[in-house]
Short mmCIF file of C-alpha atoms in Angstrom, two decimals:
data_model
loop_
_atom_site.label_atom_id
_atom_site.label_comp_id
_atom_site.label_asym_id
_atom_site.label_seq_id
_atom_site.Cartn_x
_atom_site.Cartn_y
_atom_site.Cartn_z
CA UNK G 1 23.12 -11.49 -52.67
CA UNK G 2 22.18 -11.30 -49.60
CA UNK G 3 19.86 -9.43 -48.32
CA UNK G 4 20.58 -8.83 -44.22
CA UNK G 5 18.08 -7.45 -41.68
CA UNK G 6 19.03 -4.64 -39.81
CA UNK G 7 18.16 -5.07 -35.74
CA UNK G 8 17.44 -1.03 -35.39
CA UNK G 9 13.73 -1.93 -36.06
CA UNK G 10 13.49 -4.92 -34.07
CA UNK G 11 15.80 -2.74 -30.87
CA UNK G 12 12.85 0.53 -32.20
CA UNK G 13 10.65 -2.32 -31.17
CA UNK G 14 11.49 -3.74 -28.12
CA UNK G 15 12.20 0.30 -26.34
CA UNK G 16 8.19 1.05 -27.47
CA UNK G 17 6.72 -2.12 -25.90
CA UNK G 18 9.71 -1.36 -22.60
CA UNK G 19 8.11 2.54 -22.43
CA UNK G 20 4.99 1.22 -22.89
CA UNK G 21 4.58 -0.92 -20.85
CA UNK G 22 6.07 1.19 -18.34
CA UNK G 23 3.40 3.75 -19.56
CA UNK G 24 0.71 1.37 -19.11
CA UNK G 25 1.01 -0.48 -15.90
CA UNK G 26 0.97 2.96 -13.79
CA UNK G 27 -2.07 4.43 -15.59
CA UNK G 28 -3.75 1.33 -14.74
CA UNK G 29 -3.32 1.54 -11.30
CA UNK G 30 -3.56 4.89 -11.22
CA UNK G 31 -7.67 4.80 -12.40
CA UNK G 32 -8.20 1.53 -10.38
CA UNK G 33 -7.19 3.29 -6.59
CA UNK G 34 -8.95 7.12 -8.50
CA UNK G 35 -12.19 4.49 -9.58
CA UNK G 36 -12.09 2.60 -5.62
CA UNK G 37 -11.31 6.54 -3.66
CA UNK G 38 -14.64 7.87 -6.18
CA UNK G 39 -16.61 4.56 -4.81
CA UNK G 40 -15.31 4.74 -1.19
CA UNK G 41 -18.45 7.48 1.04
CA UNK G 42 -19.28 7.81 4.72
CA UNK G 43 -22.24 9.43 5.42
CA UNK G 44 -22.55 10.75 8.83
CA UNK G 45 -26.16 10.88 10.31
CA UNK G 46 -27.31 11.27 14.09
CA UNK G 47 -27.63 7.87 15.00
CA UNK G 48 -25.44 5.97 12.68
CA UNK G 49 -22.04 6.41 10.72
CA UNK G 50 -22.52 4.38 7.27
CA UNK G 51 -19.21 3.45 5.17
CA UNK G 52 -19.78 1.92 1.64
CA UNK G 53 -17.48 1.07 -0.07
CA UNK G 54 -16.13 -2.09 -3.02
CA UNK G 55 -15.55 -1.31 -7.10
CA UNK G 56 -16.50 -4.26 -8.18
CA UNK G 57 -18.93 -5.40 -5.57
CA UNK G 58 -20.92 -3.17 -2.87
CA UNK G 59 -19.55 -3.58 0.79
CA UNK G 60 -21.73 -1.47 3.80
CA UNK G 61 -20.43 -1.25 7.26
CA UNK G 62 -22.44 0.64 9.67
CA UNK G 63 -20.94 1.97 13.26
CA UNK G 64 -23.79 3.54 15.80
CA UNK G 65 -23.14 7.06 16.67
CA UNK G 66 -23.60 5.20 20.48
CA UNK G 67 -20.74 3.21 20.23
CA UNK G 68 -18.14 6.08 19.76
CA UNK G 69 -16.61 6.86 22.36
CA UNK G 70 -13.87 9.54 20.75
CA UNK G 71 -13.58 10.51 18.08
CA UNK G 72 -9.78 12.41 16.97
CA UNK G 73 -8.09 14.46 13.52
CA UNK G 74 -4.69 13.47 12.44
CA UNK G 75 -4.01 16.59 9.71
CA UNK G 76 -0.79 16.32 8.42
CA UNK G 77 1.55 19.12 6.33
CA UNK G 78 -0.35 19.07 2.96
CA UNK G 79 -3.60 18.31 4.96
CA UNK G 80 -3.38 21.46 6.52
CA UNK G 81 -2.54 22.77 2.50
CA UNK G 82 -5.37 21.33 1.10
CA UNK G 83 -7.49 21.13 3.95
CA UNK G 84 -7.50 16.72 3.95
CA UNK G 85 -7.56 14.94 7.28
CA UNK G 86 -7.94 11.54 8.39
CA UNK G 87 -10.69 11.27 11.74
CA UNK G 88 -10.16 8.12 14.08
CA UNK G 89 -13.06 6.63 15.97
CA UNK G 90 -13.13 4.26 18.78
CA UNK G 91 -15.35 2.57 19.28
CA UNK G 92 -16.90 0.15 22.21
CA UNK G 93 -14.42 -2.92 22.43
CA UNK G 94 -11.92 -1.39 21.69
CA UNK G 95 -12.16 -0.84 17.94
CA UNK G 96 -10.99 1.58 16.28
CA UNK G 97 -12.14 2.90 12.82
CA UNK G 98 -10.57 5.44 9.93
CA UNK G 99 -12.56 8.05 7.90
CA UNK G 100 -9.07 8.79 5.78
CA UNK G 101 -8.93 12.21 3.67
CA UNK G 102 -11.45 13.55 5.45
CA UNK G 103 -13.08 17.26 3.42
CA UNK G 104 -12.57 19.30 6.40
CA UNK G 105 -11.75 17.28 9.03
CA UNK G 106 -12.45 19.48 12.16
CA UNK G 107 -15.95 20.79 10.83
CA UNK G 108 -16.92 16.69 10.50
CA UNK G 109 -15.12 16.64 14.36
CA UNK G 110 -17.49 18.87 15.35
CA UNK G 111 -20.52 17.39 14.05
CA UNK G 112 -19.21 13.61 14.88
CA UNK G 113 -19.11 15.28 18.55
CA UNK G 114 -22.45 16.82 18.43
CA UNK G 115 -23.94 13.67 17.39
CA UNK G 116 -22.85 11.77 20.01
CA UNK G 117 -23.16 14.13 22.27
CA UNK G 118 -26.43 13.79 21.92
CA UNK G 119 -26.30 9.67 22.17
CA UNK G 120 -25.11 9.81 24.65
CA UNK G 121 -28.11 11.79 26.82
CA UNK G 122 -30.80 9.86 24.92
CA UNK G 123 -29.18 6.97 26.04
CA UNK G 124 -28.99 8.01 29.81
CA UNK G 125 -31.93 9.30 29.88
CA UNK G 126 -34.06 6.66 28.49
CA UNK G 127 -32.07 4.79 31.33
CA UNK G 128 -33.29 7.29 34.03
CA UNK G 129 -37.33 6.39 32.12
CA UNK G 130 -37.07 2.95 32.16
#
């Protein structure tokens, strides 16, 4: 008498592996994305804007407020509901920098414009004095 092995157990194993593959890979991608977003920070001061980012290494970008020409805000439909938006900075030299998904972007824009005006008036005052 020969006993044949059922293919059902093999199909179940393949099905479980397939389901786990298509569940685990997106979960890993979501975790890495969330960790990256949590480490992406902006500090806005009166003289400079500092952007620190990086998951495994720490990178830093510094923008002097006196080099910023203008800032604008873009708020999508869901951003109006959840109070977030993108802030775009025009910098001397034609560069543009984005601050994506900022909370309360209109308040941040007002603060940035105040700092830009302060930097401009102080640089004009220094030019007149010199």
